[in-house]
Short mmCIF file of C-alpha atoms and ligand atoms in Angstrom, two decimals:
data_model
loop_
_atom_site.label_atom_id
_atom_site.label_comp_id
_atom_site.label_asym_id
_atom_site.label_seq_id
_atom_site.Cartn_x
_atom_site.Cartn_y
_atom_site.Cartn_z
CA UNK A 13 43.45 39.51 -1.11
CA UNK A 14 43.44 39.17 -4.90
CA UNK A 15 40.09 38.65 -6.63
CA UNK A 16 41.64 38.25 -10.08
CA UNK A 17 39.68 35.83 -12.29
CA UNK A 18 41.21 32.38 -12.26
CA UNK A 19 41.63 30.30 -15.38
CA UNK A 20 40.73 27.05 -13.59
CA UNK A 21 37.22 25.52 -13.92
CA UNK A 22 34.75 26.39 -11.15
CA UNK A 23 34.54 23.74 -8.40
CA UNK A 24 32.04 20.96 -9.03
CA UNK A 25 28.81 21.14 -7.08
CA UNK A 26 28.47 18.63 -4.25
CA UNK A 27 26.86 15.38 -5.41
CA UNK A 28 23.41 14.21 -4.30
CA UNK A 29 23.17 11.92 -1.30
CA UNK A 30 23.94 8.22 -1.73
CA UNK A 31 20.50 7.50 -0.29
CA UNK A 32 18.71 9.46 -3.02
CA UNK A 33 20.43 7.29 -5.62
CA UNK A 34 19.47 4.05 -3.90
CA UNK A 35 15.68 4.28 -4.46
CA UNK A 36 14.34 2.71 -7.67
CA UNK A 37 11.90 4.63 -9.87
CA UNK A 38 8.34 3.31 -9.81
CA UNK A 39 7.51 1.27 -12.95
CA UNK A 40 3.84 1.91 -12.25
CA UNK A 41 4.39 5.67 -12.58
CA UNK A 42 6.61 5.14 -15.63
CA UNK A 43 3.95 2.90 -17.17
CA UNK A 44 1.24 5.51 -16.58
CA UNK A 45 2.88 7.65 -19.25
CA UNK A 46 2.65 4.76 -21.75
CA UNK A 47 -0.92 3.88 -20.82
CA UNK A 48 -2.43 7.36 -20.90
CA UNK A 49 -3.86 6.81 -24.39
CA UNK A 50 -7.61 6.20 -23.88
CA UNK A 51 -7.57 3.06 -26.06
CA UNK A 52 -5.17 1.33 -23.64
CA UNK A 53 -6.78 -0.96 -21.04
CA UNK A 54 -4.36 -0.83 -18.16
CA UNK A 55 -4.36 -3.41 -15.38
CA UNK A 56 -1.12 -1.77 -14.19
CA UNK A 57 -2.14 1.02 -11.81
CA UNK A 58 -3.73 0.42 -8.43
CA UNK A 59 -6.35 3.06 -9.09
CA UNK A 60 -9.72 3.12 -7.31
CA UNK A 61 -12.66 3.47 -9.74
CA UNK A 62 -13.38 7.22 -10.06
CA UNK A 63 -17.07 6.70 -10.93
CA UNK A 64 -17.52 5.20 -7.44
CA UNK A 65 -16.23 8.26 -5.58
CA UNK A 66 -19.09 9.77 -3.55
CA UNK A 67 -18.61 13.22 -5.09
CA UNK A 68 -21.89 14.62 -3.73
CA UNK A 69 -21.19 13.42 -0.21
CA UNK A 70 -17.62 14.75 -0.29
CA UNK A 71 -18.80 18.10 -1.71
CA UNK A 72 -21.35 18.39 1.14
CA UNK A 73 -18.61 17.54 3.66
CA UNK A 74 -16.33 20.31 2.33
CA UNK A 75 -19.27 22.77 2.44
CA UNK A 76 -20.00 21.83 6.05
CA UNK A 77 -16.30 22.10 6.95
CA UNK A 78 -16.11 25.61 5.51
CA UNK A 79 -18.88 26.79 7.85
CA UNK A 80 -16.09 27.22 10.37
CA UNK A 81 -13.24 29.54 9.23
CA UNK A 82 -10.93 27.75 11.70
CA UNK A 83 -10.55 24.97 9.11
CA UNK A 84 -8.35 27.34 7.09
CA UNK A 85 -6.03 28.05 10.02
CA UNK A 86 -2.80 26.31 11.12
CA UNK A 87 -3.54 23.43 13.46
CA UNK A 88 -1.92 20.81 15.69
CA UNK A 89 0.55 18.30 14.22
CA UNK A 90 -1.36 15.29 15.61
CA UNK A 91 -4.41 16.22 13.56
CA UNK A 92 -8.09 17.23 13.82
CA UNK A 93 -9.43 15.91 17.17
CA UNK A 94 -12.85 15.07 15.69
CA UNK A 95 -11.29 13.09 12.84
CA UNK A 96 -9.03 11.21 15.25
CA UNK A 97 -12.05 10.39 17.42
CA UNK A 98 -13.96 9.03 14.43
CA UNK A 99 -11.00 6.90 13.31
CA UNK A 100 -10.51 5.66 16.90
CA UNK A 101 -14.22 4.74 17.12
CA UNK A 102 -13.90 2.64 13.95
CA UNK A 103 -10.84 0.76 15.27
CA UNK A 104 -12.62 0.06 18.56
CA UNK A 105 -15.74 -1.20 16.75
CA UNK A 106 -13.41 -3.45 14.67
CA UNK A 107 -12.14 -5.10 17.90
CA UNK A 108 -9.03 -3.00 18.56
CA UNK A 109 -9.61 -0.60 21.49
CA UNK A 110 -8.19 2.78 20.43
CA UNK A 111 -8.42 6.37 21.62
CA UNK A 112 -7.89 9.59 19.66
CA UNK A 113 -4.63 10.14 21.56
CA UNK A 114 -3.19 6.94 20.00
CA UNK A 115 -3.53 8.46 16.52
CA UNK A 116 -1.56 10.91 14.38
CA UNK A 117 -3.16 12.01 11.11
CA UNK A 118 -0.80 11.91 8.12
CA UNK A 119 -0.85 13.12 4.52
CA UNK A 120 -1.78 9.69 3.16
CA UNK A 121 -0.33 6.55 4.67
CA UNK A 122 2.62 7.07 2.33
CA UNK A 123 3.75 9.92 4.60
CA UNK A 124 3.24 7.63 7.58
CA UNK A 125 5.87 5.27 6.12
CA UNK A 126 8.33 8.18 5.91
CA UNK A 127 7.60 9.37 9.45
CA UNK A 128 8.02 5.87 10.88
CA UNK A 129 11.33 5.54 9.01
CA UNK A 130 12.54 8.91 10.32
CA UNK A 131 11.52 7.96 13.85
CA UNK A 132 12.93 4.45 13.96
CA UNK A 133 15.77 4.12 11.46
CA UNK A 134 19.38 5.20 11.35
CA UNK A 135 21.28 4.66 8.08
CA UNK A 136 22.50 1.07 7.94
CA UNK A 137 19.75 -0.32 10.18
CA UNK A 138 18.14 -3.53 8.98
CA UNK A 139 14.44 -4.06 8.46
CA UNK A 140 12.50 -7.07 7.17
CA UNK A 141 9.83 -6.85 4.48
CA UNK A 142 7.59 -9.33 2.69
CA UNK A 143 9.13 -10.50 -0.59
CA UNK A 144 7.61 -9.13 -2.84
CA UNK A 145 6.65 -5.84 -1.16
CA UNK A 146 4.77 -2.56 -1.84
CA UNK A 147 7.18 -0.63 -4.04
CA UNK A 148 6.80 2.87 -2.58
CA UNK A 149 7.53 1.43 0.86
CA UNK A 150 10.79 0.01 -0.55
CA UNK A 151 11.56 3.49 -1.93
CA UNK A 152 10.90 5.11 1.46
CA UNK A 153 13.07 2.59 3.30
CA UNK A 154 15.90 3.04 0.75
CA UNK A 155 15.74 6.82 1.22
CA UNK A 156 16.05 6.29 4.97
CA UNK A 157 19.28 4.37 4.35
CA UNK A 158 17.84 1.07 5.59
CA UNK A 159 19.25 -2.32 4.73
CA UNK A 160 16.17 -4.17 3.49
CA UNK A 161 15.96 -7.95 3.82
CA UNK A 162 13.07 -9.81 2.15
CA UNK A 163 11.17 -12.62 3.88
CA UNK A 164 10.16 -15.16 1.21
CA UNK A 165 6.83 -16.90 0.70
CA UNK A 166 6.24 -20.60 0.31
CA UNK A 167 3.40 -20.65 -2.21
CA UNK A 168 0.91 -18.08 -0.92
CA UNK A 169 2.09 -18.33 2.72
CA UNK A 170 4.81 -16.28 4.36
CA UNK A 171 7.77 -18.47 5.31
CA UNK A 172 7.49 -18.11 9.09
CA UNK A 173 10.63 -20.13 9.77
CA UNK A 174 12.54 -17.72 7.52
CA UNK A 175 11.02 -14.75 9.38
CA UNK A 176 12.35 -16.08 12.68
CA UNK A 177 15.74 -17.09 11.24
CA UNK A 178 16.23 -13.67 9.58
CA UNK A 179 15.17 -11.90 12.77
CA UNK A 180 17.79 -13.82 14.74
CA UNK A 181 20.43 -13.17 12.09
CA UNK A 182 19.78 -9.45 11.43
CA UNK A 183 18.20 -7.98 14.60
CA UNK A 184 15.80 -5.89 12.51
CA UNK A 185 14.28 -2.65 13.79
CA UNK A 186 10.93 -3.71 12.36
CA UNK A 187 9.09 -6.07 10.02
CA UNK A 188 6.96 -4.19 7.49
CA UNK A 189 3.81 -6.10 6.49
CA UNK A 190 0.60 -5.51 4.56
CA UNK A 191 -1.25 -8.42 6.19
CA UNK A 192 -4.57 -8.09 4.37
CA UNK A 193 -4.88 -8.16 0.53
CA UNK A 194 -1.27 -7.15 0.09
CA UNK A 195 0.04 -4.90 -2.63
CA UNK A 196 1.30 -6.35 -5.00
CA UNK A 197 0.11 -9.94 -4.41
CA UNK A 198 -3.40 -9.68 -2.93
CA UNK A 199 -2.22 -12.20 -0.31
CA UNK A 200 -3.57 -12.27 3.26
CA UNK A 201 -1.89 -13.77 6.32
CA UNK A 202 -4.35 -16.23 7.89
CA UNK A 203 -5.05 -16.37 11.63
CA UNK A 204 -2.36 -18.94 12.34
CA UNK A 205 0.26 -16.87 10.47
CA UNK A 206 -0.81 -13.71 12.30
CA UNK A 207 -0.43 -15.44 15.66
CA UNK A 208 2.98 -16.73 14.65
CA UNK A 209 4.20 -13.35 13.35
CA UNK A 210 3.07 -11.65 16.59
CA UNK A 211 4.75 -14.34 18.72
CA UNK A 212 8.03 -14.15 16.75
CA UNK A 213 8.12 -10.35 17.14
CA UNK A 214 7.59 -10.71 20.90
CA UNK A 215 10.14 -13.51 21.21
CA UNK A 216 12.85 -11.84 19.10
CA UNK A 217 12.21 -8.23 20.12
CA UNK A 218 11.36 -6.36 16.92
CA UNK A 219 8.50 -4.06 16.01
CA UNK A 220 5.88 -4.69 13.35
CA UNK A 221 4.69 -1.93 11.00
CA UNK A 222 1.20 -3.11 9.99
CA UNK A 223 0.03 -1.25 6.86
CA UNK A 224 -3.71 -1.76 6.29
CA UNK A 225 -5.06 0.36 3.40
CA UNK A 226 -7.05 -2.58 1.96
CA UNK A 227 -8.51 -4.09 5.16
CA UNK A 228 -12.05 -2.86 4.46
CA UNK A 229 -12.06 -4.00 0.82
CA UNK A 230 -13.23 -7.54 1.65
CA UNK A 231 -15.55 -9.31 -0.83
CA UNK A 232 -15.52 -12.83 0.64
CA UNK A 233 -14.27 -14.71 3.72
CA UNK A 234 -14.22 -13.55 7.33
CA UNK A 235 -12.39 -10.56 8.82
CA UNK A 236 -9.22 -11.47 10.72
CA UNK A 237 -7.79 -9.88 13.88
CA UNK A 238 -5.15 -7.25 13.26
CA UNK A 239 -1.59 -7.90 14.41
CA UNK A 240 -1.99 -4.96 16.80
CA UNK A 241 -4.62 -6.99 18.68
CA UNK A 242 -2.20 -9.91 18.99
CA UNK A 243 0.95 -7.96 19.99
CA UNK A 244 -0.25 -4.53 21.17
CA UNK A 245 3.13 -3.23 22.39
CA UNK A 246 4.99 -4.27 19.25
CA UNK A 247 2.72 -3.04 16.46
CA UNK A 248 2.54 0.37 14.82
CA UNK A 249 -0.58 0.49 12.64
CA UNK A 250 -1.03 2.52 9.45
CA UNK A 251 -4.39 3.31 7.88
CA UNK A 252 -5.79 5.33 4.99
CA UNK A 253 -9.02 6.54 3.41
CA UNK A 254 -7.46 6.38 -0.08
CA UNK A 255 -9.06 3.09 -1.11
CA UNK A 256 -12.39 3.47 0.72
CA UNK A 257 -13.22 7.19 0.19
CA UNK A 258 -10.77 8.76 -2.30
CA UNK A 259 -6.96 8.96 -2.64
CA UNK A 260 -7.07 12.67 -3.55
CA UNK A 261 -8.11 13.46 0.04
CA UNK A 262 -4.62 12.35 1.14
CA UNK A 263 -5.80 11.33 4.60
CA UNK A 264 -3.98 8.54 6.40
CA UNK A 265 -2.89 7.93 9.97
CA UNK A 266 -0.51 6.19 12.35
CA UNK A 267 -1.77 4.27 15.36
CA UNK A 268 1.36 4.60 17.46
CA UNK A 269 2.56 2.76 20.49
CA UNK A 270 2.98 5.08 23.50
CA UNK A 271 6.80 4.88 23.54
CA UNK A 272 7.23 6.55 20.13
CA UNK A 273 4.18 8.84 20.04
CA UNK A 274 6.01 12.08 20.82
CA UNK A 275 8.92 11.28 18.45
CA UNK A 276 6.50 10.61 15.58
CA UNK A 277 4.70 13.87 16.37
CA UNK A 278 7.99 15.79 16.11
CA UNK A 279 8.78 14.07 12.80
CA UNK A 280 5.33 15.06 11.53
CA UNK A 281 5.86 18.66 12.65
CA UNK A 282 9.19 18.80 10.81
CA UNK A 283 7.70 17.21 7.67
CA UNK A 284 4.74 19.53 7.03
CA UNK A 285 3.49 20.99 10.38
CA UNK A 286 0.18 19.19 9.87
CA UNK A 287 -2.01 17.58 7.21
CA UNK A 288 -4.36 20.00 5.38
CA UNK A 289 -6.86 21.26 7.98
CA UNK A 290 -9.69 21.63 5.48
CA UNK A 291 -9.19 18.10 4.13
CA UNK A 292 -9.16 16.70 7.66
CA UNK A 293 -12.29 18.61 8.65
CA UNK A 294 -14.08 17.50 5.49
CA UNK A 295 -13.10 13.88 6.17
CA UNK A 296 -14.45 14.18 9.73
CA UNK A 297 -17.75 15.66 8.46
CA UNK A 298 -17.97 12.92 5.84
CA UNK A 299 -17.50 10.18 8.46
CA UNK A 300 -20.24 11.53 10.74
CA UNK A 301 -22.60 12.21 7.80
CA UNK A 302 -23.31 8.47 7.50
CA UNK A 303 -22.73 8.58 3.73
CA UNK A 304 -19.50 6.60 3.91
CA UNK A 305 -21.16 3.23 4.66
CA UNK A 306 -23.51 3.10 1.62
CA UNK A 307 -20.71 4.47 -0.59
CA UNK A 308 -18.38 1.70 0.62
CA UNK A 309 -21.12 -0.90 0.05
CA UNK A 310 -21.33 0.26 -3.60
CA UNK A 311 -17.54 0.02 -3.94
CA UNK A 312 -17.48 -3.50 -2.44
CA UNK A 313 -20.27 -4.77 -4.73
CA UNK A 314 -18.62 -3.34 -7.84
CA UNK A 315 -15.11 -4.55 -7.00
CA UNK A 316 -16.38 -8.05 -6.12
CA UNK A 317 -17.96 -8.31 -9.59
CA UNK A 318 -14.75 -7.01 -11.20
CA UNK A 319 -12.58 -9.49 -9.29
CA UNK A 320 -14.90 -12.32 -10.35
CA UNK A 321 -14.81 -11.17 -14.00
CA UNK A 322 -11.01 -11.24 -13.91
CA UNK A 323 -10.81 -14.64 -12.20
CA UNK A 324 -13.28 -16.13 -14.69
CA UNK A 325 -11.31 -14.85 -17.68
CA UNK A 326 -7.79 -15.71 -16.47
CA UNK A 327 -7.84 -19.43 -17.43
CA UNK A 328 -8.32 -18.48 -21.09
CA UNK A 329 -5.91 -15.50 -20.85
CA UNK A 330 -2.69 -16.74 -19.30
CA UNK A 331 -0.47 -19.31 -21.01
CA UNK A 332 -0.83 -22.96 -20.01
CA UNK A 333 1.18 -23.72 -16.89
CA UNK A 334 0.60 -20.26 -15.36
CA UNK A 335 -0.58 -19.94 -11.77
CA UNK A 336 -2.49 -17.16 -10.01
CA UNK A 337 -4.25 -16.55 -6.70
CA UNK A 338 -7.89 -15.83 -5.80
CA UNK A 339 -7.83 -12.93 -3.30
CA UNK A 340 -10.77 -12.39 -0.94
CA UNK A 341 -10.46 -8.62 -1.36
CA UNK A 342 -8.23 -5.69 -2.22
CA UNK A 343 -7.31 -4.66 -5.74
CA UNK A 344 -4.83 -7.16 -7.15
CA UNK A 345 -4.36 -10.65 -8.56
CA UNK A 346 -0.77 -11.97 -8.64
CA UNK A 347 0.11 -14.33 -11.47
CA UNK A 348 3.16 -16.36 -12.46
CA UNK A 349 3.97 -17.34 -16.05
CA UNK A 350 5.32 -20.81 -16.88
CA UNK A 351 8.99 -21.73 -16.68
CA UNK A 352 11.13 -19.90 -19.22
CA UNK A 353 8.74 -16.95 -19.71
CA UNK A 354 9.46 -13.37 -18.72
CA UNK A 355 6.75 -10.84 -17.76
CA UNK A 356 8.76 -7.78 -18.81
CA UNK A 357 9.14 -8.98 -22.41
CA UNK A 358 5.46 -10.02 -22.41
CA UNK A 359 4.57 -6.45 -21.39
CA UNK A 360 6.30 -5.07 -24.48
CA UNK A 361 4.05 -7.16 -26.76
CA UNK A 362 0.98 -6.46 -24.59
CA UNK A 363 1.50 -2.72 -25.10
CA UNK A 364 1.39 -3.17 -28.88
CA UNK A 365 -2.13 -4.59 -28.33
CA UNK A 366 -3.12 -1.65 -26.10
CA UNK A 367 -3.21 -3.55 -22.83
CA UNK A 368 -0.87 -3.27 -19.83
CA UNK A 369 0.05 -4.88 -16.50
CA UNK A 370 2.98 -4.46 -14.10
CA UNK A 371 5.80 -7.04 -14.26
CA UNK A 372 6.38 -8.32 -10.74
CA UNK A 373 10.18 -7.88 -10.73
CA UNK A 374 10.27 -4.36 -9.35
CA UNK A 375 8.38 -5.36 -6.19
CA UNK A 376 11.27 -7.55 -5.01
CA UNK A 377 13.86 -6.21 -2.60
CA UNK A 378 16.20 -9.09 -3.43
CA UNK A 379 16.46 -11.42 -6.43
CA UNK A 380 13.35 -10.81 -8.57
CA UNK A 381 11.05 -13.49 -9.94
CA UNK A 382 10.87 -12.46 -13.62
CA UNK A 383 7.85 -14.73 -14.27
CA UNK A 384 5.49 -12.77 -11.98
CA UNK A 385 3.00 -10.02 -12.80
CA UNK A 386 0.41 -7.90 -10.98
CA UNK A 387 -3.06 -7.36 -12.42
CA UNK A 388 -5.36 -4.74 -10.90
CA UNK A 389 -9.10 -5.45 -11.27
CA UNK A 390 -10.71 -2.33 -9.76
CA UNK A 391 -10.52 0.30 -12.49
CA UNK A 392 -12.83 -1.08 -15.21
CA UNK A 393 -16.29 -2.61 -15.64
CA UNK A 394 -16.47 -6.43 -16.00
CA UNK A 395 -17.05 -6.05 -19.77
CA UNK A 396 -13.93 -3.89 -20.19
CA UNK A 397 -11.92 -6.32 -18.02
CA UNK A 398 -12.97 -9.18 -20.33
CA UNK A 399 -12.00 -7.11 -23.38
CA UNK A 400 -8.60 -6.23 -21.84
CA UNK A 401 -7.89 -9.84 -20.87
CA UNK A 402 -8.85 -11.06 -24.32
CA UNK A 403 -6.27 -8.66 -25.80
CA UNK A 404 -3.76 -9.89 -23.22
CA UNK A 405 -4.54 -13.52 -24.10
CA UNK A 406 -3.76 -12.70 -27.74
CA UNK A 407 -0.29 -11.60 -26.60
CA UNK A 408 0.39 -15.23 -25.68
CA UNK A 409 -1.50 -16.73 -28.63
CA UNK A 410 -4.85 -16.77 -26.77
CA UNK A 411 -3.25 -18.55 -23.87
CA UNK A 412 -2.03 -21.52 -25.85
C1 PLP B 16 0.37 -1.02 0.86
C2 PLP B 16 0.19 0.43 0.64
N1 PLP B 16 0.55 1.29 1.61
C3 PLP B 16 0.40 2.62 1.47
C4 PLP B 16 -0.12 3.15 0.30
C5 PLP B 16 -0.23 4.66 0.19
O1 PLP B 16 -1.53 5.06 0.25
P1 PLP B 16 -1.96 6.55 0.59
O2 PLP B 16 -0.74 7.37 0.77
O3 PLP B 16 -2.78 7.00 -0.57
O4 PLP B 16 -2.74 6.45 1.86
C6 PLP B 16 -0.51 2.31 -0.74
C7 PLP B 16 -1.04 2.86 -2.00
O5 PLP B 16 -1.24 2.20 -2.98
C8 PLP B 16 -0.35 0.92 -0.57
O6 PLP B 16 -0.70 0.02 -1.52
#
C-alpha cells in the first residue's frame, strides 16, 4: 500500500458533543473575574463568609483523622461509614428517619446532581425545574441531554396548577426543587405547597430531587418538613456541608430511595471511585467533636444581621417601583426592577461604581425576566453591605 504524502488537507477532528455546547457559561464565575479587585463590593457570588469558617476546629479534625493512616487509602464508593452515620443521625433528629445505608457521600452536592442525572436521564428525557433555577443544576441537566421545562411562580409561590399541568403534558422523570431558601430567589415552599408538590408527584408518577444546601441557614420562622417526609418513595434528597461548615471540604451526599441506590453507587464509582477519604474522615471527626453547633450558631447570628442590614437599606437603594422578597434564611434576596428597566445594563453602570450583583436572566431555563437580579448578603459586614448598597443606589440616581 502506498504511503506517499497526499496533497489534501488532513481530516478535521471530530467535533465536541452537542450536549457540551448546550450548557451556558456561569455569569457568576464570569463576574468573579471582574469583581476580583479588592475595591469592588460584590453581591454577586454566593460565597460563605470566610472569617466565619471554624479553622481551628477543622484543623483539629484533620489532625485527628490523620491519626489513622487508613484515611489515606482507597475506600468504598458509598463513603466513610462514620460520616454516613453522623449525617443519618442528623436527618433522623430533624424528623426524617434515615440510616447510613440510605446515604452516598459525594464530592459536594454538585456531584450529586451529576450522579442523579447519569442514573435517571437518557438524552431527550424531560425534567421540570423551578423557574428561575440554580444555574449549575441547569448546566448539569443540559450536559445530560435533558429537555428542561420551567415551572413558573405566581408572585413568591410556585404555580402548583402549572406543576400538575406540565407533569401531565411532559411525563417528566423528575422535578428538581430547592424548597428552602432557594438559589437564586431565597424563596421557600410553605407547608401547603410542600404537601401539594408531594401529592402531585404521587398522583402523576414522577420523582422529586430535593436539594437542601440552605436548610440549616434559618434566621427566622419555623422549620418545615422536608418533601422526603411527605412522599418518602418519590424523593431523592441532596445535602451539603458547603454552607454550614466550608465549601472547600467538598462534602455532600445523596439520600437515595432503595430502588436506585445501587445504580447511583455505580455512577459514583465510575465518576471518581470515592470522595476524598481524608476529607470525609475529617468531616466525621468534626461532626462528633461538637464544634459544629457553636460554629453554626455564629454563622446564623452574623448572617441574620447581614440580611437585616440589606433589607433595611434596599428601600433607599432600588428604584421606585422595584419589588423584593424578605427571605427567612439562606444567602439571597431576589429583586425586580420597575417596568422598562433591565438588570444587565444596570450591572454595567454598577461596575463603574465598584459594586456588583447578578442579573437574574441567566437563572431562567425558558424566557428570562430581564428586570430581575440576585443579591447575596452573606459575604460582608453590615457596614460594608450599607456602603455597597449606597454605591448601587447611586447607579439609579440614589433610587429616585
Ligand atoms: C442549590 C444548590 N445546590 C447545590 C450547590 C452545590 O453545592 P456544593 O457542591 O458546594 O455542595 C449549590 C451551591 O451554591 C446550590 O446553591
